[in-house]
Amino acid sequence: MVLTSVGRMVGLQKKTSGIRNICILAHVDHGKTTLADCLISSNGIISSRLAGKLRYLDSREDEQIRGITMKSSAISLHFVKGDQEYLINLIDSPGHVDFSSEVSTAVRLCDGCIIVVDAVEGVCPQTQAVLRQAWLENIRPVLVINKIDRLIVELKLTPQEAYLHLKNILEQINAVTGALFTSKVLEERAEKETENENISDTAAGDQIYDWSAGLEDTDDSHLYFSPDHGNVVFASAIDGWGFGIEHFAKLYSRKIGIKPAVLLKTLWGDYYLNTKAKKIMKGDQSKGKKPLFVQLVLDNIWSLYEAVLKRDKEKIEKIVTSLGLKIGARESRHADPKVHLNAICSQWLPVSDAVLSMVCNKLPSPLDITAERVEKLMCVGARTFDSLPPETQELKNAFMKCSSEGTAPVIVFVSKMFAVDAKALPHNKPRPLTQEEIAHRRELAKRRHAEKLAANQGKELSEKPPSENSFEVTGNTGDTKGEEQHLTGRVEIMTSKAMKQEADNKESFIAFARVFSGIVQRGQKIFVLGPKYDPAESLHKLSSQCSATSDLPLVPHMTCCTLENLYLLMGRELEDLEEVPAGNVLGIGGLQDFVLKSATLSTSPACPPFTPLNFEATPIVRVAVEPKHPSDMPQLVRGMKLLNQADPCVQVLIQETGEHVLVTAGEVHLQRCLDDLKERFAKVQISVSAPIIPFRETITRPPKVDMVNEEIGKQQKVAVIHQTKEDQSKIPEGIQVDSDGLVTISTPNKQATLSVRAMPLPEEVTRLLEENSDLIRTMEQLNTSLNEDKKTHEINQKTLDRIKEFKQKLEQNLQGRKWRNAVDQIWSFGPRKCGPNILLYNFEGYKRSVWQCLGNAVKEVSKYRDFDNSIVSGFQLATLSGPMCEEPLMGVCFTVEKWEINTVGEMLSTSSQDSGECDAVEHKQNEDTTLTSSCTDGVCSVNEHQDSSQSVPNSPEKISKHKGEVLLADCYGPFSGQLIATMKEACRYALQAKPQRLMAAMYTCEIMATAEVLGRVYAVLSKREGRVLQEEMKEGTDVFIIKAVLPVAESFGFADEIRKRTSGLASPQLVFSHWEIISSDPFWVPTTEEEYLHFGEKADSENQARKYMNAVRKRKGLYVEEKIVEHAEKQRTLSRNK
């Protein structure tokens, strides 16, 4: 097919009903990029012979080497069907789990997607993940079952077996879709029920409970994939063929004389053809007949493959002539039969026609966007559509119309930024020269050549005797001038070249975006709305009619920018555009200073930011990066900023220690990020640390049995009971620890005493806190605004319902005597006020609740009120870094059971008694502060003095209070600071009084392997502390699916090792799953006789938890208890060797 011109594409962009925005989604290696190649070759962009080998959309070098897609890239295709012309914006996305964030960015811009499934492997973990992502974004899927040639060539199935196998795959996919649909219906049902309950509470009367789940009434037939619906294509992209059953229905309706509509319904399913009666009958299996699909479709394909692969020339010719194809001599004589096969199949059943016509028939155009999807996009967080300002709600119509009129507001969503080499931009590309320019350049070259000759002649003359040369002088001067000019010209050329090189080396960022409404024009001014932008707040300051050109007051999370360049994305190429109407996917240049990863652009300030993208994979693999030469540090920092912008999933942090840390989704992702950093963004040599593995610290209930499974307390203790003595020596003076783990500690100035106990939280509660961290953060924000008496905008009812539900769940899970009233006594969550640890208060005379936002705010003044924030801060610090290896805590509940503060009167009396002593100390302290202005816990004591001297107290009570404050501040720093430190220490000792454990991050690992390599897979898993959860065999294949959990700490090099050990027959998919307690105690030493017998006195068999703990401590530069041989001497035998 001929290449379509850019002008034609621009014309098609204006016809919104003919646009299809689609992406290709699948598990890794199921043939997405090969299918994309076939579709691209139909437009003449690449040769059809190269389709599948070139992998045109994998433009990066490492993608070509590894053979997997790592980034989503877009291309626009032109497709003609009858008299209709379509513009198809196709986005190819990665299938590897590490790059699932790229899938999220692609799905957001599309209206439909093609799900590709391997006919042999069937539904894989990533297939389920992409179906879920498509479902969450409300986009319609169609299905391509690819690699059917493998059923013929590899598995050698008969057509009948292949039919059953394909049927099975369809059932599996529909089961996944059905599960998603059911969960949605049940959720909606639950929401309705809560609404009805609220109504029925007001209306009294008998209630009849409706037991139906609501699934019976809902129509879900359109959701499922079935060939007779026309949303399934059977294909082999590598051989270039594919078909939907409507193709064969048309073909056979002419031959057999049965209506195409009847054939469409019966070609797939339990129907067979009664040849005598020329009728289609039901129930093929019971009568032992061939189904129609096998008889009319699969048999033909199988016989074609058989003929070509066995080189049966007569049969091939017969098939070719009956199909009316023209096959070139080159293909038919080729040594590889696959080439011949490809030539026949790609003419008979071209895959591009089948797939693109299915896309045009079954997938919606941008005009068909559903109201549900629009509302979902516009509602950030827990806000409902009805709670948005009316101006914002009006924009829904603009979305639904998707109109390209000049009056329509422009709404664009940028899903990611991608880096492009500056040379690849259209205005930097070498363009073909015109005839005049060629002639001009020829003239210049001639002139330069003549000047060179003249210069050479001048040199020859100057070598002759001077007498002959005297008359040449005048001519020569002019020549030197010419040379000078020539030199200056050369210098200019060199500098311009250097500048050009510099520009070439720069990476340009292009925004990958879609226009949802209006027309985007080059040079247009537009608002950039950050993810936290709130139209309700800004509309008070701005009128909804104001534009980005006018001078505007400062609005948080909103800036103005100019769209410098608009590009048509054509795979590896970019084409310049002047304007882009609604419904199209495009690239926008010049946004790198305004957009970090994703953003919403609009000409209307009433436009809300779109809901953030939902990523399947969480970044977990951390490495510290530093340049080999310290002088390259600025380049590295700049490079990391660019990398952060170019990758949707990577995180770049600078830790407290000053390390630059990269957080990535997995090993392959990490490798790609490091390559990009070295070669594209920083362009410096870097050294990378070993992966920084995250751990969590927690406590457990005291164990019932010891390390040799003996019941604790029953066995004989050995004479050397060194452990308990060591424990006693650990705790410094002035700290009391009860037998049940209550720690009592006083502040350094003895003015306050705290008693704290630590308890492990039930697992369900920890999980609940982790899942609801965003909700806890929202609660915290609401509480602070209530405390500061700010008039918050009306708290959303939906959020309040969620908070109530969260509280109820906590109450259900925290039951029993020791958790009585615990939920109402929650003082704070931590670390960072939204973590999986809880602080409770359990002492008299204090009330404060995290549930203030539910309307039970208690305003009360007590002696604790001034300092309660210090206690919370101490708790936050303690939960942020635990005592074992300074890692955050998880699943721990601290209860403050006693908090005594001495009254001001007592403080004054003590101050008058010890006035001499204190005065001396105070005087010395004053001197110290003036010299060093020492700061304690971030609060400077100098400021304390200034405050006390500036304020002029009126009443004697105030004088006494200030005097007390100064006294407190003088000796040991501010009292609030002392409380923070004391609370932190108390939490630490309370933790150490209980059995401590480390928690490791765990991956779920799914491995597909054949039976012969199962043993090796198990060997690798057990070597790396993995635990197999289940193993099942795929029906109809010899492939096993193994599900296991594996610690992140042991996962590095795991995929490579499995591939090596199984000769590439098994490949794992690792996804971060959860945190799990490591059962062994890191501080364990043998204390009973049985343990001594079993482990020996040193017990130096590897303790996994201790190994991890010491590794982290070493990395952080903390003290590690290790026996190091300082003076190693060779052992001497005193008696001589005889």
PDB file of C-alpha atoms in Angstrom, residues 307-453:
ATOM      1  CA  ALA A 307       1.157 -28.734   1.890  1.00  0.00           C
ATOM      2  CA  VAL A 308       3.665 -25.873   2.198  1.00  0.00           C
ATOM      3  CA  LEU A 309       5.782 -27.409   4.974  1.00  0.00           C
ATOM      4  CA  LYS A 310       5.958 -30.765   3.163  1.00  0.00           C
ATOM      5  CA  ARG A 311       6.678 -29.003  -0.153  1.00  0.00           C
ATOM      6  CA  ASP A 312       3.732 -30.622  -1.977  1.00  0.00           C
ATOM      7  CA  LYS A 313       3.937 -28.508  -5.153  1.00  0.00           C
ATOM      8  CA  GLU A 314       0.797 -29.804  -6.878  1.00  0.00           C
ATOM      9  CA  LYS A 315      -1.371 -29.212  -3.847  1.00  0.00           C
ATOM     10  CA  ILE A 316       0.116 -25.710  -3.341  1.00  0.00           C
ATOM     11  CA  GLU A 317      -0.596 -24.732  -6.957  1.00  0.00           C
ATOM     12  CA  LYS A 318      -4.127 -26.047  -6.663  1.00  0.00           C
ATOM     13  CA  ILE A 319      -4.712 -23.986  -3.476  1.00  0.00           C
ATOM     14  CA  VAL A 320      -3.135 -20.840  -4.967  1.00  0.00           C
ATOM     15  CA  THR A 321      -5.195 -21.002  -8.173  1.00  0.00           C
ATOM     16  CA  SER A 322      -8.439 -21.769  -6.333  1.00  0.00           C
ATOM     17  CA  LEU A 323      -7.863 -18.738  -4.083  1.00  0.00           C
ATOM     18  CA  GLY A 324      -6.870 -16.601  -7.081  1.00  0.00           C
ATOM     19  CA  LEU A 325      -3.551 -15.415  -5.608  1.00  0.00           C
ATOM     20  CA  LYS A 326      -0.358 -14.333  -7.354  1.00  0.00           C
ATOM     21  CA  ILE A 327       2.808 -15.636  -5.689  1.00  0.00           C
ATOM     22  CA  GLY A 328       6.209 -14.432  -6.925  1.00  0.00           C
ATOM     23  CA  ALA A 329       8.812 -16.943  -8.074  1.00  0.00           C
ATOM     24  CA  ARG A 330      11.247 -15.671  -5.399  1.00  0.00           C
ATOM     25  CA  GLU A 331       8.915 -16.671  -2.555  1.00  0.00           C
ATOM     26  CA  SER A 332       7.923 -20.031  -4.035  1.00  0.00           C
ATOM     27  CA  ARG A 333      11.557 -21.059  -4.600  1.00  0.00           C
ATOM     28  CA  HIS A 334      12.806 -19.827  -1.214  1.00  0.00           C
ATOM     29  CA  ALA A 335      14.670 -22.360   0.922  1.00  0.00           C
ATOM     30  CA  ASP A 336      12.583 -21.518   4.000  1.00  0.00           C
ATOM     31  CA  PRO A 337       8.999 -22.783   3.557  1.00  0.00           C
ATOM     32  CA  LYS A 338       7.811 -20.141   6.070  1.00  0.00           C
ATOM     33  CA  VAL A 339       8.522 -17.409   3.470  1.00  0.00           C
ATOM     34  CA  HIS A 340       6.326 -19.174   0.926  1.00  0.00           C
ATOM     35  CA  LEU A 341       3.642 -19.666   3.573  1.00  0.00           C
ATOM     36  CA  ASN A 342       3.751 -15.996   4.532  1.00  0.00           C
ATOM     37  CA  ALA A 343       3.360 -14.956   0.890  1.00  0.00           C
ATOM     38  CA  ILE A 344       0.229 -17.110   0.443  1.00  0.00           C
ATOM     39  CA  CYS A 345      -1.414 -16.367   3.801  1.00  0.00           C
ATOM     40  CA  SER A 346      -0.795 -12.613   3.820  1.00  0.00           C
ATOM     41  CA  GLN A 347      -2.618 -12.339   0.465  1.00  0.00           C
ATOM     42  CA  TRP A 348      -5.413 -14.751   1.314  1.00  0.00           C
ATOM     43  CA  LEU A 349      -6.197 -13.613   4.887  1.00  0.00           C
ATOM     44  CA  PRO A 350      -4.275 -10.366   5.534  1.00  0.00           C
ATOM     45  CA  VAL A 351      -4.088  -9.877   9.310  1.00  0.00           C
ATOM     46  CA  SER A 352      -4.120  -6.087   9.024  1.00  0.00           C
ATOM     47  CA  ASP A 353      -7.506  -6.080   7.256  1.00  0.00           C
ATOM     48  CA  ALA A 354      -9.062  -8.428   9.796  1.00  0.00           C
ATOM     49  CA  VAL A 355      -7.770  -6.544  12.843  1.00  0.00           C
ATOM     50  CA  LEU A 356      -8.331  -2.998  11.556  1.00  0.00           C
ATOM     51  CA  SER A 357     -11.861  -3.714  10.302  1.00  0.00           C
ATOM     52  CA  MET A 358     -12.689  -5.246  13.711  1.00  0.00           C
ATOM     53  CA  VAL A 359     -11.258  -2.113  15.378  1.00  0.00           C
ATOM     54  CA  CYS A 360     -13.335   0.185  13.157  1.00  0.00           C
ATOM     55  CA  ASN A 361     -16.539  -1.828  13.668  1.00  0.00           C
ATOM     56  CA  LYS A 362     -16.309  -2.680  17.335  1.00  0.00           C
ATOM     57  CA  LEU A 363     -14.299   0.018  19.085  1.00  0.00           C
ATOM     58  CA  PRO A 364     -15.802   3.456  19.805  1.00  0.00           C
ATOM     59  CA  SER A 365     -14.713   6.733  18.243  1.00  0.00           C
ATOM     60  CA  PRO A 366     -13.850   9.663  20.562  1.00  0.00           C
ATOM     61  CA  LEU A 367     -17.457  10.880  20.109  1.00  0.00           C
ATOM     62  CA  ASP A 368     -18.792   7.782  21.891  1.00  0.00           C
ATOM     63  CA  ILE A 369     -17.076   8.508  25.220  1.00  0.00           C
ATOM     64  CA  THR A 370     -19.359   7.359  28.039  1.00  0.00           C
ATOM     65  CA  ALA A 371     -20.677   9.712  30.721  1.00  0.00           C
ATOM     66  CA  GLU A 372     -19.397   7.299  33.352  1.00  0.00           C
ATOM     67  CA  ARG A 373     -15.842   7.550  32.043  1.00  0.00           C
ATOM     68  CA  VAL A 374     -15.981  11.368  31.887  1.00  0.00           C
ATOM     69  CA  GLU A 375     -17.176  11.596  35.496  1.00  0.00           C
ATOM     70  CA  LYS A 376     -14.488   9.145  36.591  1.00  0.00           C
ATOM     71  CA  LEU A 377     -11.792  11.240  34.867  1.00  0.00           C
ATOM     72  CA  MET A 378     -13.025  14.510  36.351  1.00  0.00           C
ATOM     73  CA  CYS A 379     -13.399  13.385  39.976  1.00  0.00           C
ATOM     74  CA  VAL A 380     -10.077  13.386  41.811  1.00  0.00           C
ATOM     75  CA  GLY A 381      -9.792  11.359  45.009  1.00  0.00           C
ATOM     76  CA  ALA A 382     -12.987  10.892  46.968  1.00  0.00           C
ATOM     77  CA  ARG A 383     -14.892  13.774  45.373  1.00  0.00           C
ATOM     78  CA  THR A 384     -18.175  13.027  43.659  1.00  0.00           C
ATOM     79  CA  PHE A 385     -19.169  14.645  40.389  1.00  0.00           C
ATOM     80  CA  ASP A 386     -22.068  16.479  42.046  1.00  0.00           C
ATOM     81  CA  SER A 387     -19.734  18.178  44.540  1.00  0.00           C
ATOM     82  CA  LEU A 388     -17.734  19.898  41.753  1.00  0.00           C
ATOM     83  CA  PRO A 389     -18.477  23.600  41.010  1.00  0.00           C
ATOM     84  CA  PRO A 390     -21.259  24.159  38.422  1.00  0.00           C
ATOM     85  CA  GLU A 391     -18.792  25.672  35.888  1.00  0.00           C
ATOM     86  CA  THR A 392     -16.788  22.458  36.106  1.00  0.00           C
ATOM     87  CA  GLN A 393     -19.879  20.276  35.694  1.00  0.00           C
ATOM     88  CA  GLU A 394     -20.714  22.175  32.491  1.00  0.00           C
ATOM     89  CA  LEU A 395     -17.418  21.000  31.003  1.00  0.00           C
ATOM     90  CA  LYS A 396     -18.868  17.478  30.928  1.00  0.00           C
ATOM     91  CA  ASN A 397     -20.846  18.505  27.829  1.00  0.00           C
ATOM     92  CA  ALA A 398     -17.625  19.619  26.109  1.00  0.00           C
ATOM     93  CA  PHE A 399     -16.147  16.176  26.843  1.00  0.00           C
ATOM     94  CA  MET A 400     -19.218  14.354  25.541  1.00  0.00           C
ATOM     95  CA  LYS A 401     -19.463  16.444  22.345  1.00  0.00           C
ATOM     96  CA  CYS A 402     -15.698  16.212  21.721  1.00  0.00           C
ATOM     97  CA  SER A 403     -16.268  19.210  19.466  1.00  0.00           C
ATOM     98  CA  SER A 404     -13.594  20.936  17.422  1.00  0.00           C
ATOM     99  CA  GLU A 405     -15.317  24.315  17.260  1.00  0.00           C
ATOM    100  CA  GLY A 406     -13.354  27.447  18.059  1.00  0.00           C
ATOM    101  CA  THR A 407     -15.626  28.215  21.004  1.00  0.00           C
ATOM    102  CA  ALA A 408     -15.172  24.833  22.712  1.00  0.00           C
ATOM    103  CA  PRO A 409     -12.780  24.885  25.710  1.00  0.00           C
ATOM    104  CA  VAL A 410      -9.477  23.125  25.050  1.00  0.00           C
ATOM    105  CA  ILE A 411      -8.874  20.151  27.346  1.00  0.00           C
ATOM    106  CA  VAL A 412      -5.721  18.061  26.898  1.00  0.00           C
ATOM    107  CA  PHE A 413      -4.339  15.297  29.085  1.00  0.00           C
ATOM    108  CA  VAL A 414      -0.574  14.625  29.117  1.00  0.00           C
ATOM    109  CA  SER A 415      -0.026  11.039  30.250  1.00  0.00           C
ATOM    110  CA  LYS A 416       3.784  11.008  30.165  1.00  0.00           C
ATOM    111  CA  MET A 417       6.864  12.882  28.988  1.00  0.00           C
ATOM    112  CA  PHE A 418       9.313  11.062  26.744  1.00  0.00           C
ATOM    113  CA  ALA A 419      12.815  12.047  25.746  1.00  0.00           C
ATOM    114  CA  VAL A 420      13.759  12.382  22.077  1.00  0.00           C
ATOM    115  CA  ASP A 421      17.193  13.020  20.657  1.00  0.00           C
ATOM    116  CA  ALA A 422      17.232  16.639  19.417  1.00  0.00           C
ATOM    117  CA  LYS A 423      18.419  15.375  16.001  1.00  0.00           C
ATOM    118  CA  ALA A 424      15.119  13.508  15.561  1.00  0.00           C
ATOM    119  CA  LEU A 425      12.987  16.680  15.770  1.00  0.00           C
ATOM    120  CA  PRO A 426      11.529  17.676  12.381  1.00  0.00           C
ATOM    121  CA  HIS A 427      13.164  21.140  12.262  1.00  0.00           C
ATOM    122  CA  ASN A 428      16.641  19.641  12.900  1.00  0.00           C
ATOM    123  CA  LYS A 429      16.387  17.002  10.192  1.00  0.00           C
ATOM    124  CA  PRO A 430      18.344  17.418   6.932  1.00  0.00           C
ATOM    125  CA  ARG A 431      15.807  18.372   4.282  1.00  0.00           C
ATOM    126  CA  PRO A 432      16.201  17.717   0.536  1.00  0.00           C
ATOM    127  CA  LEU A 433      17.782  20.673  -1.328  1.00  0.00           C
ATOM    128  CA  THR A 434      16.046  22.608  -4.107  1.00  0.00           C
ATOM    129  CA  GLN A 435      17.639  23.064  -7.572  1.00  0.00           C
ATOM    130  CA  GLU A 436      18.642  26.701  -6.810  1.00  0.00           C
ATOM    131  CA  GLU A 437      20.382  25.682  -3.577  1.00  0.00           C
ATOM    132  CA  ILE A 438      22.277  22.922  -5.375  1.00  0.00           C
ATOM    133  CA  ALA A 439      23.441  25.397  -8.067  1.00  0.00           C
ATOM    134  CA  HIS A 440      24.465  27.928  -5.395  1.00  0.00           C
ATOM    135  CA  ARG A 441      26.488  25.319  -3.516  1.00  0.00           C
ATOM    136  CA  ARG A 442      28.189  24.242  -6.764  1.00  0.00           C
ATOM    137  CA  GLU A 443      29.243  27.872  -7.375  1.00  0.00           C
ATOM    138  CA  LEU A 444      30.653  28.156  -3.850  1.00  0.00           C
ATOM    139  CA  ALA A 445      32.624  24.934  -4.263  1.00  0.00           C
ATOM    140  CA  LYS A 446      34.079  26.184  -7.626  1.00  0.00           C
ATOM    141  CA  ARG A 447      35.098  29.495  -6.043  1.00  0.00           C
ATOM    142  CA  ARG A 448      36.778  27.733  -3.114  1.00  0.00           C
ATOM    143  CA  HIS A 449      38.647  25.465  -5.499  1.00  0.00           C
ATOM    144  CA  ALA A 450      39.866  28.493  -7.559  1.00  0.00           C
ATOM    145  CA  GLU A 451      41.025  30.251  -4.351  1.00  0.00           C
ATOM    146  CA  LYS A 452      42.964  27.171  -3.327  1.00  0.00           C
ATOM    147  CA  LEU A 453      44.731  27.021  -6.712  1.00  0.00           C
TER     148      LEU A 453
END
